[in-house]
């Protein structure tokens, strides 16, 4: 396992939520995470684990129709984007996308390829694919901030 990549296995939905909780402990404000995978791979389930671990007590749903769901978590704001229904990346400019990506926020982006050319680059890219009945998560660092997240994850026990 290098400092650039970690691979996890999640055997069921509960394990996917636990992966999200583990990841939440390693994220820092300013981190941009791209979540990639086909429909039904668990991107929103992973996001739910992250959001809950950071202190949110309500429901965590996919913002498929609203494009973004904000979570005020004390000093931190987490923005959960789902760009699946985005018609054109330019729509992101109209919604003021750049205002969400600040040094005080964490941004989780599902279907980031749909915002290509407008979204800021990811610090961490998580590819989720089916493996048997479970899921294989490959976490790749794209920046120094992403590598720091992976180092914090490697310092603890893996899911």
PDB file of C-alpha atoms in Angstrom:
ATOM      1  CA  UNK A   1       0.000   0.000   0.000  1.00  0.00           C
ATOM      2  CA  UNK A   2       1.572   3.268  -1.104  1.00  0.00           C
ATOM      3  CA  UNK A   3       0.906   6.749   0.226  1.00  0.00           C
ATOM      4  CA  UNK A   4      -1.065   7.412  -2.950  1.00  0.00           C
ATOM      5  CA  UNK A   5      -3.729   4.697  -2.694  1.00  0.00           C
ATOM      6  CA  UNK A   6      -5.716   2.568  -0.257  1.00  0.00           C
ATOM      7  CA  UNK A   7      -8.108  -0.255  -1.144  1.00  0.00           C
ATOM      8  CA  UNK A   8     -10.951  -1.277   1.170  1.00  0.00           C
ATOM      9  CA  UNK A   9     -13.584  -3.987   0.990  1.00  0.00           C
ATOM     10  CA  UNK A  10     -17.125  -3.350   2.259  1.00  0.00           C
ATOM     11  CA  UNK A  11     -19.163  -6.538   2.450  1.00  0.00           C
ATOM     12  CA  UNK A  12     -22.534  -4.894   3.065  1.00  0.00           C
ATOM     13  CA  UNK A  13     -24.300  -1.579   3.651  1.00  0.00           C
ATOM     14  CA  UNK A  14     -23.262  -1.407   7.308  1.00  0.00           C
ATOM     15  CA  UNK A  15     -19.624  -1.899   6.315  1.00  0.00           C
ATOM     16  CA  UNK A  16     -19.948   0.889   3.728  1.00  0.00           C
ATOM     17  CA  UNK A  17     -21.279   3.253   6.426  1.00  0.00           C
ATOM     18  CA  UNK A  18     -18.348   2.243   8.660  1.00  0.00           C
ATOM     19  CA  UNK A  19     -15.921   3.050   5.821  1.00  0.00           C
ATOM     20  CA  UNK A  20     -17.514   6.489   5.632  1.00  0.00           C
ATOM     21  CA  UNK A  21     -17.134   6.982   9.372  1.00  0.00           C
ATOM     22  CA  UNK A  22     -13.481   5.975   9.210  1.00  0.00           C
ATOM     23  CA  UNK A  23     -12.907   8.350   6.313  1.00  0.00           C
ATOM     24  CA  UNK A  24     -14.625  11.208   8.151  1.00  0.00           C
ATOM     25  CA  UNK A  25     -12.025  11.014  10.923  1.00  0.00           C
ATOM     26  CA  UNK A  26      -9.269  11.626   8.359  1.00  0.00           C
ATOM     27  CA  UNK A  27     -10.888  14.462   6.390  1.00  0.00           C
ATOM     28  CA  UNK A  28      -9.926  18.070   7.015  1.00  0.00           C
ATOM     29  CA  UNK A  29     -11.678  21.305   6.017  1.00  0.00           C
ATOM     30  CA  UNK A  30     -10.874  22.214   2.439  1.00  0.00           C
ATOM     31  CA  UNK A  31     -10.927  18.609   1.212  1.00  0.00           C
ATOM     32  CA  UNK A  32     -12.670  17.784  -2.074  1.00  0.00           C
ATOM     33  CA  UNK A  33     -13.686  14.134  -2.524  1.00  0.00           C
ATOM     34  CA  UNK A  34     -14.944  12.744  -5.834  1.00  0.00           C
ATOM     35  CA  UNK A  35     -17.092   9.612  -5.518  1.00  0.00           C
ATOM     36  CA  UNK A  36     -17.177   7.473  -8.645  1.00  0.00           C
ATOM     37  CA  UNK A  37     -19.079   4.309  -9.419  1.00  0.00           C
ATOM     38  CA  UNK A  38     -22.107   3.045 -11.273  1.00  0.00           C
ATOM     39  CA  UNK A  39     -25.658   3.452  -9.979  1.00  0.00           C
ATOM     40  CA  UNK A  40     -26.258   1.508  -6.786  1.00  0.00           C
ATOM     41  CA  UNK A  41     -22.600   1.135  -5.811  1.00  0.00           C
ATOM     42  CA  UNK A  42     -23.005   2.915  -2.470  1.00  0.00           C
ATOM     43  CA  UNK A  43     -21.760   6.463  -3.045  1.00  0.00           C
ATOM     44  CA  UNK A  44     -24.599   7.938  -0.999  1.00  0.00           C
ATOM     45  CA  UNK A  45     -24.250   5.243   1.667  1.00  0.00           C
ATOM     46  CA  UNK A  46     -20.565   6.099   2.045  1.00  0.00           C
ATOM     47  CA  UNK A  47     -21.496   9.800   2.208  1.00  0.00           C
ATOM     48  CA  UNK A  48     -24.056   9.047   4.918  1.00  0.00           C
ATOM     49  CA  UNK A  49     -21.346   7.453   7.053  1.00  0.00           C
ATOM     50  CA  UNK A  50     -19.143  10.529   6.620  1.00  0.00           C
ATOM     51  CA  UNK A  51     -21.904  13.020   7.419  1.00  0.00           C
ATOM     52  CA  UNK A  52     -23.121  11.071  10.457  1.00  0.00           C
ATOM     53  CA  UNK A  53     -19.600  10.658  11.824  1.00  0.00           C
ATOM     54  CA  UNK A  54     -19.129  14.423  11.624  1.00  0.00           C
ATOM     55  CA  UNK A  55     -22.140  14.940  13.870  1.00  0.00           C
ATOM     56  CA  UNK A  56     -25.282  15.115  11.724  1.00  0.00           C
ATOM     57  CA  UNK A  57     -28.204  13.329  13.410  1.00  0.00           C
ATOM     58  CA  UNK A  58     -30.912  13.609  10.748  1.00  0.00           C
ATOM     59  CA  UNK A  59     -31.477  11.817   7.468  1.00  0.00           C
ATOM     60  CA  UNK A  60     -28.791  11.842   4.798  1.00  0.00           C
ATOM     61  CA  UNK A  61     -30.316  11.546   1.362  1.00  0.00           C
ATOM     62  CA  UNK A  62     -28.952  11.809  -2.120  1.00  0.00           C
ATOM     63  CA  UNK A  63     -29.307  15.351  -3.487  1.00  0.00           C
ATOM     64  CA  UNK A  64     -30.103  13.989  -6.950  1.00  0.00           C
ATOM     65  CA  UNK A  65     -32.753  16.605  -7.707  1.00  0.00           C
ATOM     66  CA  UNK A  66     -31.379  19.540  -5.716  1.00  0.00           C
ATOM     67  CA  UNK A  67     -27.763  18.897  -6.817  1.00  0.00           C
ATOM     68  CA  UNK A  68     -26.384  19.881  -3.402  1.00  0.00           C
ATOM     69  CA  UNK A  69     -27.293  19.236   0.221  1.00  0.00           C
ATOM     70  CA  UNK A  70     -25.499  21.378   2.832  1.00  0.00           C
ATOM     71  CA  UNK A  71     -24.796  20.102   6.354  1.00  0.00           C
ATOM     72  CA  UNK A  72     -23.859  22.650   9.014  1.00  0.00           C
ATOM     73  CA  UNK A  73     -21.646  20.739  11.437  1.00  0.00           C
ATOM     74  CA  UNK A  74     -20.457  23.277  13.994  1.00  0.00           C
ATOM     75  CA  UNK A  75     -17.539  25.226  12.521  1.00  0.00           C
ATOM     76  CA  UNK A  76     -17.543  22.976   9.448  1.00  0.00           C
ATOM     77  CA  UNK A  77     -19.917  22.890   6.500  1.00  0.00           C
ATOM     78  CA  UNK A  78     -20.065  19.744   4.405  1.00  0.00           C
ATOM     79  CA  UNK A  79     -21.600  19.940   0.935  1.00  0.00           C
ATOM     80  CA  UNK A  80     -22.851  16.724  -0.635  1.00  0.00           C
ATOM     81  CA  UNK A  81     -23.280  17.044  -4.400  1.00  0.00           C
ATOM     82  CA  UNK A  82     -24.969  14.566  -6.712  1.00  0.00           C
ATOM     83  CA  UNK A  83     -24.488  15.610 -10.323  1.00  0.00           C
ATOM     84  CA  UNK A  84     -26.244  12.614 -11.888  1.00  0.00           C
ATOM     85  CA  UNK A  85     -29.079  14.729 -13.319  1.00  0.00           C
ATOM     86  CA  UNK A  86     -26.909  17.684 -14.300  1.00  0.00           C
ATOM     87  CA  UNK A  87     -27.708  18.614 -17.898  1.00  0.00           C
ATOM     88  CA  UNK A  88     -24.628  20.717 -18.634  1.00  0.00           C
ATOM     89  CA  UNK A  89     -21.556  21.539 -16.513  1.00  0.00           C
ATOM     90  CA  UNK A  90     -22.248  25.246 -17.105  1.00  0.00           C
ATOM     91  CA  UNK A  91     -25.323  24.912 -14.859  1.00  0.00           C
ATOM     92  CA  UNK A  92     -22.863  24.689 -11.982  1.00  0.00           C
ATOM     93  CA  UNK A  93     -21.627  28.188 -12.762  1.00  0.00           C
ATOM     94  CA  UNK A  94     -25.191  29.522 -12.498  1.00  0.00           C
ATOM     95  CA  UNK A  95     -25.594  28.004  -9.044  1.00  0.00           C
ATOM     96  CA  UNK A  96     -22.362  29.624  -7.845  1.00  0.00           C
ATOM     97  CA  UNK A  97     -20.431  26.364  -7.524  1.00  0.00           C
ATOM     98  CA  UNK A  98     -17.155  28.068  -6.657  1.00  0.00           C
ATOM     99  CA  UNK A  99     -18.689  29.504  -3.474  1.00  0.00           C
ATOM    100  CA  UNK A 100     -19.066  26.001  -2.015  1.00  0.00           C
ATOM    101  CA  UNK A 101     -15.435  24.960  -2.365  1.00  0.00           C
ATOM    102  CA  UNK A 102     -13.728  26.867   0.436  1.00  0.00           C
ATOM    103  CA  UNK A 103     -10.980  26.182   2.951  1.00  0.00           C
ATOM    104  CA  UNK A 104     -13.701  25.836   5.617  1.00  0.00           C
ATOM    105  CA  UNK A 105     -15.795  23.171   3.893  1.00  0.00           C
ATOM    106  CA  UNK A 106     -15.607  19.540   2.871  1.00  0.00           C
ATOM    107  CA  UNK A 107     -17.164  18.732  -0.502  1.00  0.00           C
ATOM    108  CA  UNK A 108     -18.318  15.247  -1.489  1.00  0.00           C
ATOM    109  CA  UNK A 109     -19.163  15.019  -5.195  1.00  0.00           C
ATOM    110  CA  UNK A 110     -21.049  12.092  -6.726  1.00  0.00           C
ATOM    111  CA  UNK A 111     -20.834  11.798 -10.526  1.00  0.00           C
ATOM    112  CA  UNK A 112     -17.997  14.360 -10.805  1.00  0.00           C
ATOM    113  CA  UNK A 113     -17.435  13.643 -14.516  1.00  0.00           C
ATOM    114  CA  UNK A 114     -20.711  15.462 -15.223  1.00  0.00           C
ATOM    115  CA  UNK A 115     -19.148  18.672 -13.916  1.00  0.00           C
ATOM    116  CA  UNK A 116     -15.910  18.297 -15.857  1.00  0.00           C
ATOM    117  CA  UNK A 117     -14.237  21.591 -16.628  1.00  0.00           C
ATOM    118  CA  UNK A 118     -16.154  23.467 -13.924  1.00  0.00           C
ATOM    119  CA  UNK A 119     -15.529  21.500 -10.729  1.00  0.00           C
ATOM    120  CA  UNK A 120     -12.275  22.056  -8.877  1.00  0.00           C
ATOM    121  CA  UNK A 121      -9.915  19.082  -8.896  1.00  0.00           C
ATOM    122  CA  UNK A 122     -10.324  16.381  -6.271  1.00  0.00           C
ATOM    123  CA  UNK A 123      -7.934  15.857  -3.393  1.00  0.00           C
ATOM    124  CA  UNK A 124      -9.214  12.316  -3.064  1.00  0.00           C
ATOM    125  CA  UNK A 125     -10.945  10.156  -5.675  1.00  0.00           C
ATOM    126  CA  UNK A 126     -12.884   7.133  -4.451  1.00  0.00           C
ATOM    127  CA  UNK A 127     -13.837   4.554  -7.062  1.00  0.00           C
ATOM    128  CA  UNK A 128     -16.470   2.080  -5.904  1.00  0.00           C
ATOM    129  CA  UNK A 129     -17.164  -1.123  -7.782  1.00  0.00           C
ATOM    130  CA  UNK A 130     -18.949  -4.373  -7.145  1.00  0.00           C
ATOM    131  CA  UNK A 131     -16.846  -7.208  -5.738  1.00  0.00           C
ATOM    132  CA  UNK A 132     -18.843 -10.343  -5.074  1.00  0.00           C
ATOM    133  CA  UNK A 133     -21.823  -9.295  -2.976  1.00  0.00           C
ATOM    134  CA  UNK A 134     -19.900  -6.362  -1.520  1.00  0.00           C
ATOM    135  CA  UNK A 135     -17.999  -3.358  -2.774  1.00  0.00           C
ATOM    136  CA  UNK A 136     -14.355  -2.583  -3.435  1.00  0.00           C
ATOM    137  CA  UNK A 137     -13.348   1.000  -2.651  1.00  0.00           C
ATOM    138  CA  UNK A 138     -10.155   2.370  -4.148  1.00  0.00           C
ATOM    139  CA  UNK A 139      -9.063   5.648  -2.574  1.00  0.00           C
ATOM    140  CA  UNK A 140      -6.556   7.601  -4.678  1.00  0.00           C
ATOM    141  CA  UNK A 141      -4.838  10.780  -3.560  1.00  0.00           C
ATOM    142  CA  UNK A 142      -4.550  13.502  -6.204  1.00  0.00           C
ATOM    143  CA  UNK A 143      -2.973  16.252  -4.095  1.00  0.00           C
ATOM    144  CA  UNK A 144      -0.855  16.747  -0.988  1.00  0.00           C
ATOM    145  CA  UNK A 145      -4.095  17.212   0.982  1.00  0.00           C
ATOM    146  CA  UNK A 146      -5.353  13.876  -0.373  1.00  0.00           C
ATOM    147  CA  UNK A 147      -2.090  12.167   0.538  1.00  0.00           C
ATOM    148  CA  UNK A 148      -2.417  13.555   4.076  1.00  0.00           C
ATOM    149  CA  UNK A 149      -5.905  11.993   4.308  1.00  0.00           C
ATOM    150  CA  UNK A 150      -4.497   8.621   3.237  1.00  0.00           C
ATOM    151  CA  UNK A 151      -1.645   8.914   5.745  1.00  0.00           C
ATOM    152  CA  UNK A 152      -4.149   9.554   8.551  1.00  0.00           C
ATOM    153  CA  UNK A 153      -6.159   6.529   7.390  1.00  0.00           C
ATOM    154  CA  UNK A 154      -3.064   4.332   7.249  1.00  0.00           C
ATOM    155  CA  UNK A 155      -2.151   5.354  10.800  1.00  0.00           C
ATOM    156  CA  UNK A 156      -5.295   3.577  12.067  1.00  0.00           C
ATOM    157  CA  UNK A 157      -6.856   0.192  11.543  1.00  0.00           C
ATOM    158  CA  UNK A 158      -8.382  -0.501   8.153  1.00  0.00           C
ATOM    159  CA  UNK A 159     -12.077  -1.395   7.732  1.00  0.00           C
TER     160      UNK A 159
END
